XYZ file of C-alpha atoms in Angstrom:
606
model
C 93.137 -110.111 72.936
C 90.291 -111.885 74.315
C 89.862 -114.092 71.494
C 93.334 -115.065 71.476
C 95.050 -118.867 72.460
C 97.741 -118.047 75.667
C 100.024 -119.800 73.347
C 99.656 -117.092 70.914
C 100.008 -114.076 73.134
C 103.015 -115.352 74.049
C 104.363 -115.561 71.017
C 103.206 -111.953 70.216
C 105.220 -111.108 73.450
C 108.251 -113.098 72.975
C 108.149 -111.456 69.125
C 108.056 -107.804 70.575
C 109.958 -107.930 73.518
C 113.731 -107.352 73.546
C 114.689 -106.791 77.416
C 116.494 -110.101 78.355
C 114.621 -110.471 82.236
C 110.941 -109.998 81.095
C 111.383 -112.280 77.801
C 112.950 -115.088 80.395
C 110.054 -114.364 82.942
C 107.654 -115.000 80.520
C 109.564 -118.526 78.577
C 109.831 -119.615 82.546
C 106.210 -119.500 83.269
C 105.413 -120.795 79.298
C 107.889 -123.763 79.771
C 106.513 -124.430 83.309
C 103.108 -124.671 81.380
C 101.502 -121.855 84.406
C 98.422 -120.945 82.162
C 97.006 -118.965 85.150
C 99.832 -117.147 85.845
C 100.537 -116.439 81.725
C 96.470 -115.308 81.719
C 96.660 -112.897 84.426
C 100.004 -111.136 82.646
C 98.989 -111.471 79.349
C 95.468 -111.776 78.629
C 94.251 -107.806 78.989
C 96.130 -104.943 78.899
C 97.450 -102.231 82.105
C 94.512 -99.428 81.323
C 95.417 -96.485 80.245
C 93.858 -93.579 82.653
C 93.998 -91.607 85.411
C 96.568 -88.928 83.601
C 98.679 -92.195 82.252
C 99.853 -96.035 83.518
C 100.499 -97.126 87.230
C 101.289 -100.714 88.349
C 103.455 -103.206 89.257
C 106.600 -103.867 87.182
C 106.335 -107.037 85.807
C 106.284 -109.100 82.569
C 103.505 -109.079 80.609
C 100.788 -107.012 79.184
C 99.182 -106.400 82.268
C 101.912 -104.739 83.947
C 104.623 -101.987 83.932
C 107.606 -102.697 81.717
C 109.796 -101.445 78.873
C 107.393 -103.252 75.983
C 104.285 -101.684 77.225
C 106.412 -98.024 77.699
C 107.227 -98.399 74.450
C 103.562 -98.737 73.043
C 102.138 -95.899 75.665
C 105.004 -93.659 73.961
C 103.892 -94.658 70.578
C 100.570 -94.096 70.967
C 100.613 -90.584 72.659
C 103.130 -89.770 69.961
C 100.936 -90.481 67.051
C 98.536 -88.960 69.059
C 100.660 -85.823 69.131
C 101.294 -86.223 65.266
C 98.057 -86.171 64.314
C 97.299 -83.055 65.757
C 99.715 -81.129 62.939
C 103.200 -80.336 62.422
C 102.854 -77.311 64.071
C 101.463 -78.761 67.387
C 104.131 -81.360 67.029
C 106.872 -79.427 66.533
C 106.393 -77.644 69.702
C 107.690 -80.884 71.442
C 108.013 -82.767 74.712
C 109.425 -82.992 77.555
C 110.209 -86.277 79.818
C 111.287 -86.545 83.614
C 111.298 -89.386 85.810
C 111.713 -90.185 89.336
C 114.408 -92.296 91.155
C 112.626 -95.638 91.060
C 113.697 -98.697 89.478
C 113.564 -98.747 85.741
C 112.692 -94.907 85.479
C 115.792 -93.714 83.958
C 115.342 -96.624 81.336
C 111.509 -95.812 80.655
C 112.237 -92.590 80.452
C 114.834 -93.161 77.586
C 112.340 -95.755 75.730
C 109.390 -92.996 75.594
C 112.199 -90.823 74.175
C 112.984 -92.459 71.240
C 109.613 -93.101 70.446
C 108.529 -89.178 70.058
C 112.149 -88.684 68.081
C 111.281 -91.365 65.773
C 108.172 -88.856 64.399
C 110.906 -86.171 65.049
C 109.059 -84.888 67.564
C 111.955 -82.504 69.667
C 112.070 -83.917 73.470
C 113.506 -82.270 76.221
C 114.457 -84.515 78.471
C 115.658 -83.858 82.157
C 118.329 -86.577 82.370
C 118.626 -86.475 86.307
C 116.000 -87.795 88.692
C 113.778 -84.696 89.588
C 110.567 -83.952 91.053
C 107.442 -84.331 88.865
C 106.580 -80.620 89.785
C 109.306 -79.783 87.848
C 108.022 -80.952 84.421
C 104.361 -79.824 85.345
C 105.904 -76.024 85.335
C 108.186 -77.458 81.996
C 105.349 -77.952 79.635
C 104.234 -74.547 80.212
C 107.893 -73.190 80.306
C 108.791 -74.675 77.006
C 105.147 -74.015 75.689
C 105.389 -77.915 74.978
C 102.823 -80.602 72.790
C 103.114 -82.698 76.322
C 105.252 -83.308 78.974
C 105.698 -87.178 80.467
C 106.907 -88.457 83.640
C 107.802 -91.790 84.332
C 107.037 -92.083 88.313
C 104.404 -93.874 90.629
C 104.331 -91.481 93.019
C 104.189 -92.719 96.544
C 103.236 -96.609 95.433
C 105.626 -99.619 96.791
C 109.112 -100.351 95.122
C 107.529 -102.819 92.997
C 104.960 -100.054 90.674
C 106.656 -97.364 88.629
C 104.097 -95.213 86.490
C 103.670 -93.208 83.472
C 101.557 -89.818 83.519
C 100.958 -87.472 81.280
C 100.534 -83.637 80.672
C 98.887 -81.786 78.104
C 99.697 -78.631 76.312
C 98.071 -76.786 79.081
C 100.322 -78.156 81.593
C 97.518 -79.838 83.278
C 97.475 -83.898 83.575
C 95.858 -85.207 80.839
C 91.591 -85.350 80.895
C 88.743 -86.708 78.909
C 88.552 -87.154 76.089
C 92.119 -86.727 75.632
C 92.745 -90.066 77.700
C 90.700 -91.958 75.697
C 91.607 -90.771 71.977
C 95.803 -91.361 73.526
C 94.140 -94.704 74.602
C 92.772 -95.882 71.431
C 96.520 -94.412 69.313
C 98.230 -96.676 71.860
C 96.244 -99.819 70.503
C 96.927 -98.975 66.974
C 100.512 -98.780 67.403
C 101.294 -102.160 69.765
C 104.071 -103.212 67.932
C 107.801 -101.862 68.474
C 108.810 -99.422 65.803
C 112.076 -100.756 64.087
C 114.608 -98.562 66.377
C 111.899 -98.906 69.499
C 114.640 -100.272 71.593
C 117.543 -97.912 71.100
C 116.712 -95.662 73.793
C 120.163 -95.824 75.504
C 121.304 -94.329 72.207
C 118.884 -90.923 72.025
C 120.580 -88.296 70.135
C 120.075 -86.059 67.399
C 119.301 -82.687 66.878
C 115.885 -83.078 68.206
C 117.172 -84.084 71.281
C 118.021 -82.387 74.139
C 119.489 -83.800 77.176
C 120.207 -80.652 79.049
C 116.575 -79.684 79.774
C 117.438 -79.920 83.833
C 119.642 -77.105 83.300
C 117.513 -74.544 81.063
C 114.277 -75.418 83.592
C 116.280 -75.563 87.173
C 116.565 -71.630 87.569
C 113.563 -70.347 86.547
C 111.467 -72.831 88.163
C 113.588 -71.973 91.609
C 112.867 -68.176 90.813
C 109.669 -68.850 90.054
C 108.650 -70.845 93.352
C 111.342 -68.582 95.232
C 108.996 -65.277 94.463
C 106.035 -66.923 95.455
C 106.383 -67.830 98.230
C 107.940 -64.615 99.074
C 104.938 -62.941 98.085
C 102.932 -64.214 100.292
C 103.831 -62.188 103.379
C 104.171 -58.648 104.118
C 107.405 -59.124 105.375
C 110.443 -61.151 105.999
C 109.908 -62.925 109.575
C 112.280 -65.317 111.157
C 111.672 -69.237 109.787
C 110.781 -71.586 112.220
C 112.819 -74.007 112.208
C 112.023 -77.866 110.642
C 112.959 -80.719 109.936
C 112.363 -81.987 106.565
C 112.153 -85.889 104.786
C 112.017 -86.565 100.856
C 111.033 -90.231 101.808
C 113.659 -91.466 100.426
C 113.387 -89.398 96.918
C 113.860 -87.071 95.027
C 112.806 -84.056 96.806
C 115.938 -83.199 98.463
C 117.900 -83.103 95.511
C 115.895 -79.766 94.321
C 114.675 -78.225 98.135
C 118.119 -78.018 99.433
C 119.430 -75.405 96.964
C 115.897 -73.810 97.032
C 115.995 -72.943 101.074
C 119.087 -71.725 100.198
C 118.268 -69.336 97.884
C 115.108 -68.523 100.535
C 117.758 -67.652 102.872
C 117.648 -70.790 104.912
C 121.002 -72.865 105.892
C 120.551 -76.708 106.439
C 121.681 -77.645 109.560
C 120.265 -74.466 111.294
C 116.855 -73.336 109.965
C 116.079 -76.949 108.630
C 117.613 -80.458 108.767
C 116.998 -83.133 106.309
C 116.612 -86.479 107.782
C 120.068 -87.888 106.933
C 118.843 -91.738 106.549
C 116.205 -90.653 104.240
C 117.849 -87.764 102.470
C 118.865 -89.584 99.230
C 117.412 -91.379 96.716
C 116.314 -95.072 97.206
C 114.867 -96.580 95.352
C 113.815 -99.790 97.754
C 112.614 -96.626 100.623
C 114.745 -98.755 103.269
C 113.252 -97.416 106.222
C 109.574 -97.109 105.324
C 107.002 -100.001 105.050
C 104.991 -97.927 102.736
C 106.196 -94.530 100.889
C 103.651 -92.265 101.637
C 103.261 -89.599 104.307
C 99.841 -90.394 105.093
C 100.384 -93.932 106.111
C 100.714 -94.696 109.729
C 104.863 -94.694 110.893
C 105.841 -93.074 107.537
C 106.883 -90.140 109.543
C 108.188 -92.112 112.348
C 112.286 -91.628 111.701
C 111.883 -88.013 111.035
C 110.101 -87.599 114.639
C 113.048 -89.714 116.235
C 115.492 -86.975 113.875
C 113.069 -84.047 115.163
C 112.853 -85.520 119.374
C 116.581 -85.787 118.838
C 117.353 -82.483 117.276
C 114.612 -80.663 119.524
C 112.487 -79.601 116.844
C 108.554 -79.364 116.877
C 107.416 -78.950 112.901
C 108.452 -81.521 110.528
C 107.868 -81.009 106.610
C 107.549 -84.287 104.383
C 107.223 -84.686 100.922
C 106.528 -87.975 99.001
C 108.654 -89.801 96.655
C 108.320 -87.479 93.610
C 107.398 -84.606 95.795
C 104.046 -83.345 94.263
C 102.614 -84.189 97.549
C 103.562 -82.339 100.995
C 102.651 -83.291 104.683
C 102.842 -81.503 108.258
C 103.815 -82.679 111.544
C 103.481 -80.583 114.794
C 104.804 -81.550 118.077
C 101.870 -80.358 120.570
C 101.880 -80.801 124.594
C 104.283 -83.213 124.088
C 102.829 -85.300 121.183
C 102.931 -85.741 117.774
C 99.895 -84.539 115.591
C 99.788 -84.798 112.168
C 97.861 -82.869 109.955
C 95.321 -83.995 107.412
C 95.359 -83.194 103.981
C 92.289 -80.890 104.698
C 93.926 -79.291 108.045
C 96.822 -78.212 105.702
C 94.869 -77.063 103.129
C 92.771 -75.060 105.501
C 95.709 -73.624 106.368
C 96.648 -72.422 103.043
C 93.245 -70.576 102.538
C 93.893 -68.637 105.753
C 97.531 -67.891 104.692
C 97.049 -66.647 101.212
C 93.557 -65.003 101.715
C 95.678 -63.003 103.680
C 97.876 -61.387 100.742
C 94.654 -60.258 98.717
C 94.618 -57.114 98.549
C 91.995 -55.211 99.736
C 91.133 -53.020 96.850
C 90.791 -56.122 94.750
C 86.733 -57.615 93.754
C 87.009 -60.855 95.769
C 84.421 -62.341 93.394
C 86.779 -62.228 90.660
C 89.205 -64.473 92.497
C 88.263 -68.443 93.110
C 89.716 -71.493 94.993
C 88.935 -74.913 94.398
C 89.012 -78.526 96.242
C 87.694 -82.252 95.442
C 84.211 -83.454 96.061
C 85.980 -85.280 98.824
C 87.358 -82.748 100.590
C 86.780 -81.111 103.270
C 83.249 -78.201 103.562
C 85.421 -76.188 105.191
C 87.595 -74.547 102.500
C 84.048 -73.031 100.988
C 83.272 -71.514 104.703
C 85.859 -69.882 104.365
C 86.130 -68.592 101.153
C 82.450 -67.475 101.136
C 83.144 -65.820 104.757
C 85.487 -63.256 102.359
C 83.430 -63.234 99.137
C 86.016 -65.047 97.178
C 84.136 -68.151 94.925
C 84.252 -71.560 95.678
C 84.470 -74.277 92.713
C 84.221 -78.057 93.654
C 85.723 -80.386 91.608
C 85.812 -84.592 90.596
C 88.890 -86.003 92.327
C 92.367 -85.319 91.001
C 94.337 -82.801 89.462
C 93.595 -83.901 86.443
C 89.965 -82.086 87.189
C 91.362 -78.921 89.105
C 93.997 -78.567 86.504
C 91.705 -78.136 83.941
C 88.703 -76.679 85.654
C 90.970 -73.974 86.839
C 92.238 -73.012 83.538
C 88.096 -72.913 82.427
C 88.173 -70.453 85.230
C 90.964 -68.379 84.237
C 89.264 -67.736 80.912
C 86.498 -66.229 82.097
C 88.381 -63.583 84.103
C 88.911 -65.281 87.257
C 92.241 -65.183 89.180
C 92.679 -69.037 90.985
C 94.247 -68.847 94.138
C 94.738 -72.016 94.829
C 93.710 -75.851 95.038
C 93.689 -79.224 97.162
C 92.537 -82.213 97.292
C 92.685 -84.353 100.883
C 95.264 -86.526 100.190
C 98.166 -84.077 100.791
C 97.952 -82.412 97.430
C 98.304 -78.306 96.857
C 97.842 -76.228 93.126
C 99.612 -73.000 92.855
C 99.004 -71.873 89.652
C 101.158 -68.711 89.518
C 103.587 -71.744 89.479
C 101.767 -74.950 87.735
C 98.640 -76.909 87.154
C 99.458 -79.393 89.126
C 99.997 -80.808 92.916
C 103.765 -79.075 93.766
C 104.635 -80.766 96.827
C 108.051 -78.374 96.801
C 105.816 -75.033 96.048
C 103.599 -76.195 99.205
C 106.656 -76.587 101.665
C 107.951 -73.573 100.612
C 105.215 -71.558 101.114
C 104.153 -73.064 104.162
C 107.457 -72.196 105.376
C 106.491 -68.772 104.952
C 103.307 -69.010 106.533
C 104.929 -71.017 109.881
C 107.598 -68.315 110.310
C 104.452 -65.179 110.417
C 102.185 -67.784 112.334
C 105.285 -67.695 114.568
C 105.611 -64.216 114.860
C 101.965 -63.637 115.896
C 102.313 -66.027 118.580
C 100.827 -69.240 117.134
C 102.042 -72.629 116.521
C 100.544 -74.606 113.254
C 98.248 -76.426 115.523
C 97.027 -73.238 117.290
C 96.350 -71.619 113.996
C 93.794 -74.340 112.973
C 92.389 -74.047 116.099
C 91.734 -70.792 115.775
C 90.250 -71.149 112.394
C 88.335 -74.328 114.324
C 86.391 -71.647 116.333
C 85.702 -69.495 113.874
C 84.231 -72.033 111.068
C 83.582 -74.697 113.309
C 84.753 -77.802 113.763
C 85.727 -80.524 111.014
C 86.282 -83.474 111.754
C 87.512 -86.287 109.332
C 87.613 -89.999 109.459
C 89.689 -90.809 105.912
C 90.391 -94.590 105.111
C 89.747 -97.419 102.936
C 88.919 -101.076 102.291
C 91.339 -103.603 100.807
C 89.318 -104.561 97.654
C 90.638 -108.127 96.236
C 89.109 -107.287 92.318
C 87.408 -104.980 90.513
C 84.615 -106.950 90.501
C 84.220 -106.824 93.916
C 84.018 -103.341 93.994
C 81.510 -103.589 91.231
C 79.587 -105.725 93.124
C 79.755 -103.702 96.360
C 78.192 -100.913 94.584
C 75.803 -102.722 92.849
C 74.631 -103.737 96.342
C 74.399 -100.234 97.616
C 72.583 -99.127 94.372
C 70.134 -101.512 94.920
C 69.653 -101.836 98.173
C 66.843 -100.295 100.407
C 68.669 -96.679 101.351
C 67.823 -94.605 98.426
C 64.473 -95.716 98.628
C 63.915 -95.312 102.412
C 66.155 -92.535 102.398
C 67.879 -93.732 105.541
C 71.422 -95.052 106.302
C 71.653 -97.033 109.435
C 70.653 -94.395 112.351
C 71.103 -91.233 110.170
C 68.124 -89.863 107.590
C 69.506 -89.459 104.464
C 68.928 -85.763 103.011
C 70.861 -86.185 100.147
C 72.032 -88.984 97.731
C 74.188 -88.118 94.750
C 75.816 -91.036 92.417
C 78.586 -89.482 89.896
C 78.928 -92.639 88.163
C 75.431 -93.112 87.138
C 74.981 -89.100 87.202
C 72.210 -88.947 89.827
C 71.290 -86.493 92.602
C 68.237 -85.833 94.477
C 68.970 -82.384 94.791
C 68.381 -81.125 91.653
C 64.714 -80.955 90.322
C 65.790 -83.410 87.538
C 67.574 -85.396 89.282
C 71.287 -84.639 86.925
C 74.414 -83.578 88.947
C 75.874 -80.382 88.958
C 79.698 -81.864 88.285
C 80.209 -84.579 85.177
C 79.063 -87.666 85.751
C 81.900 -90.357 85.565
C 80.966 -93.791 84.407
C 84.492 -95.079 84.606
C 84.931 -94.636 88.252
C 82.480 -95.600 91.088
C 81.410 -92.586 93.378
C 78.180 -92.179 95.847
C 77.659 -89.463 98.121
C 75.408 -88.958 101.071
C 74.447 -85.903 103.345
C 73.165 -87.118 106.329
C 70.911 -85.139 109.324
C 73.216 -84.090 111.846
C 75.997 -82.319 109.478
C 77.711 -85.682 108.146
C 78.876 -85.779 104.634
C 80.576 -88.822 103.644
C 81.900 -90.300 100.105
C 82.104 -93.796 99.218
C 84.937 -94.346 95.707
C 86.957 -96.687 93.775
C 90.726 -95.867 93.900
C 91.076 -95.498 90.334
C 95.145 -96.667 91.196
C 94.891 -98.985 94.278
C 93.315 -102.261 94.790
C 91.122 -99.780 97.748
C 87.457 -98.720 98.039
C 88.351 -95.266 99.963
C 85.898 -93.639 101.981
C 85.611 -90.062 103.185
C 83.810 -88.732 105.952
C 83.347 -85.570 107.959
C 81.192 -84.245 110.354
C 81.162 -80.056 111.157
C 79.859 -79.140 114.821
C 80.528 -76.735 116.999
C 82.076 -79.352 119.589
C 84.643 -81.689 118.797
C 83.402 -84.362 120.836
C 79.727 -84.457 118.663
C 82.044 -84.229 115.671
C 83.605 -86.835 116.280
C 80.938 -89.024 117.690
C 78.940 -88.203 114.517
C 81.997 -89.414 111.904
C 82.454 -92.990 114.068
C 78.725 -93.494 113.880
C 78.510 -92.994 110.429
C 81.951 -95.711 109.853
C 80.517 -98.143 111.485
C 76.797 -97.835 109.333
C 79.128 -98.067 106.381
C 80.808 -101.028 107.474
C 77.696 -103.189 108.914
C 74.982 -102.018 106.335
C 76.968 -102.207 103.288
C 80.588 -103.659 103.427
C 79.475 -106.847 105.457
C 76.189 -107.195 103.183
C 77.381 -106.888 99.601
C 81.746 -107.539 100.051
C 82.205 -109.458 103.321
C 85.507 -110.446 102.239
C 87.079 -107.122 102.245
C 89.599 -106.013 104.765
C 89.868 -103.106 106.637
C 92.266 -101.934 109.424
C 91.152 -102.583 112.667
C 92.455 -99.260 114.103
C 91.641 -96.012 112.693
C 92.023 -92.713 113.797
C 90.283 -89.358 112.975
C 91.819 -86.422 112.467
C 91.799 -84.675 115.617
C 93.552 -88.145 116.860
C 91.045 -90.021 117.958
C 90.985 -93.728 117.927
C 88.587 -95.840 116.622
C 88.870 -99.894 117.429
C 86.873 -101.941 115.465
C 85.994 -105.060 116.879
C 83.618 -107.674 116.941
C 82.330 -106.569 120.493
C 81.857 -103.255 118.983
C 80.239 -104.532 115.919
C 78.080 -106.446 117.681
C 76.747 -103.188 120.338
């Protein structure tokens, strides 16, 4: 496209595109002559990676919207074709969320796999994007799609994709889908007659043949992972306004638990919207996302709240302790799942045959643990789209995988799926609260008990508002070429290690190459500092962010957390203000024991 006049990509879009609002939101801006505005939409196209499309929906190229769902779906279904009838024949099958224009999407990729007569089964009801992770395996389909963004604004809506293995798709599978997708552009004849999907290779009732077993299936899980049946604790429980409610209330049900007694959903949140009303931002992590279930929990006199995010592959945890809210990080919770299910190994069983995994972002603490019982520890790139796949590598070779997680509120079961199941998590952490219970702990006592015995982490988790890629190109390029690697020191802290995944570079390793794939597409540096910091430094590869990750493990909280601020503010003042003084950042963060960190000019300045 690059070589192209603006007058002619619009004409290539006005040509292709048959949905009446982005055809007139494109003329508008061509009659008002708004070049820039008709460049930025136009000119290059939303990439196609991380597991599928995210972004905002919008006319043009650039963005989310039925023309460029239509070429995605074309692409991955050539892509699918060319892999043999056979393969082909085994099908799809396509979910969406609740979210503006999903239902639509969702009927657009349709007709573009039954135009090879490729067999879809397509979930016709908003559902959790869980569900379809355990479908592709269930059906033993080709590939499975959902059209969601996860926990982005109202404005995005998404597109990801799963591969035979039930895992999101990986390299070079992304790539080869990528390159189909540009080969196919143009709308097939019958492209926009997904309203009308029918045939015999469709089948609309695919909610229906997966709902059951997937229920049984998380049902006796979750079960199995206690001895015995103990008394739930009691919860309340948000789907942030999506669509998690929908499928946990009939599965607490069937666990034996009654709404309105053992749980109660937040009743402002509790169905589907696709605006999220009462939230500023969608996404448990974010600070006052959980705010109307504590005012439902204060008012209800409950002390554990369970949250899931829009399409409820993520989960989150809220305690009420001495009187305050805490909630847990991703890395807390996940913490807590090691403890809980190393629990139901048996004991007659070789520990070194069974593994779990996390992100190179995570917490240390998860391989403390597992080595403190034998059981392996496998670190991972970030996403699912890595563990997925790395734990089915794993499987091959004769090892059982517990379980995964990654930080940002995302749990792997794979006796259930290959993916993040934020509905799997809540129920089995229901399980886990009810025997913590029992024994005498609350949530926040058990992972202070595990505090004491593996020491303390501590976590300071955040970002910086990036304004381009090309800022965050250049603030790397700064670091990379700046005077730490060669001095081996980061503000006040020696630096023992330096690893770069991007440019596949540690100083670790006698020749230098990482032990986990380098990734040119994505920018990652790590450092190990003296003192027990670790701390990560990455591109959101969905967000306009550069996130950082950092943790400090001590045997006193107050060194721990002393340790992570230090190392903040050496990230902020040696690189952030040197090489992208532009970018924001909140003034106000807090680690994850709770404390708070003000960041100030004064403070800057000392």
């Amino acid at each position: 496209m690059a070589e192209d006049s603006i007058s002619s990509l619009v004409q290539t879009w006005l040509q292709w595109d048959q949905d009446p609002v982005t055809r007139r939101e494109i003329e508008e801006l061509h009659q008002a002559n708004n070049t820039a505005e008709l460049e930025l939409r136009l000119r290059n196209r939303i990439e196609f990676g991380t597991a599928g499309l995210r972004g905002r929906m919008a006319a043009g190229f650039s963005f989310m919207n039925c023309l460029t769902v239509i070429q995605a779906s074309q692409g991955l279904a050539k892509h699918i074709e060319s892999q043999g009838k056979e393969f082909a024949s085994k099908g799809v099958i396509i979910g969406h969320d609740a979210r503006h224009q999903s239902h639509k999407f969702a009927q657009l990729a349709a007709n573009a796999f039954l135009a090879l007569h490729i067999p879809v089964k397509f979930v016709n009801e908003s559902a959790p994007t869980p569900l379809v992770a355990f479908g592709v395996k269930h059906f033993k389909a080709a590939a499975g799609v959902v059209v969601t963004a996860s926990h982005n604004p109202p404005q995005d809506n998404g597109y990801k994709v799963y591969s035979s293995n039930g895992a999101q798709i990986n390299r070079p599978e992304d790539a080869e889908i990528a390159q189909s997708i540009l080969k196919h552009l143009e709308p097939w004849p019958r492209a926009w007659e997904g309203d009308r999907c029918s045939g015999e290779y469709f089948d609309k009732e695919a909610l229906h043949e997966i709902l059951a077993p997937f229920q049984s299936r998380v049902k006796q899980y979750a079960i199995s992972t206690v001895s015995e049946p103990y008394p739930t604790r009691p919860f309340i429980y948000t789907p942030m306004h999506g669509v998690g409610a929908i499928r946990i209330d009939p599965l607490m049900k069937e666990m034996g638990m009654r709404q309105g007694q053992e749980y109660i959903i937040v009743p402002q949140q509790a169905q589907p919207d696709p605006n999220f009303s009462t939230v500023k931002f969608p996404n448990p992590e974010e600070a006052g996302a959980l705010d109307l279930a504590i005012k439902v929990a204060d008012e209800e006199n409950k002390t554990l709240i369970f949250a899931n995010d829009p399409d409820a592959d993520r989960f989150a945890v809220a305690e009420k302790v001495e009187g305050k809210w805490f909630l847990l990080t991703g890395n807390h919770v996940g913490a807590l799942f090691a403890s809980h299910l190393f629990d139901t190994i048996d004991s007659s069983k070789d520990a070194s045959k069974i593994t779990v995994l996390t992100t190179t972002v995570s917490s240390g603490m998860l391989q403390k643990m597992a080595e403190s019982k034998g059981i392996q520890f496998k670190e991972s790139l970030t996403g699912f789209k890595w563990m997925g796949n790395v734990a089915q590598d794993l499987e091959k070779t004769g090892q059982t995988i517990l379980f995964a997680y990654e930080e940002a509120l995302g749990y792997m079961f794979p006796a259930v799926s290959y993916d993040k199941d934020g509905i799997t998590a809540m129920s089995v952490f229901s399980m886990a609260a009810a025997k913590w219970q029992a024994q005498g702990l609350t949530v926040f006592g058990k992972l202070q008990q595990l505090f004491a015995e593996y020491g303390h982490h501590e976590t300071l988790n955040n970002y910086f508002r990036s304004s381009s890629p090309q800022q965050t190109a250049e603030l790397f390029h700064g670091i990379r070429n700046g005077p730490f690697l060669p001095k081996m020191q980061f503000g006040k802290f020696k630096i023992l290690r330096w690893r770069d995944l991007t440019e596949g570079f540690d100083t670790a390793s006698s020749d230098h190459k990482p032990d986990l794939p380098e990734d040119p597409t994505s920018q990652m540096i790590t450092l190990w500092l003296e003192g027990g910091v670790r701390f990560t430094l990455r591109g959101s590869g969905t967000e306009p962010k550069v996130k950082f990750y950092i943790e400090c493990c001590s045997d006193s909280r107050g060194d721990a957390v002393k340790s992570v601020c230090g190392a903040f503010f050496a990230i902020l003042k040696d690189w952030v203000h040197q090489y992208a003084p532009s970018m924001t950042y909140s003034n106000e963060l807090s680690t994850s024991s709770g404390s708070v960190l003000l960041v100030d000019k004064e403070t800057l300045a000392a």
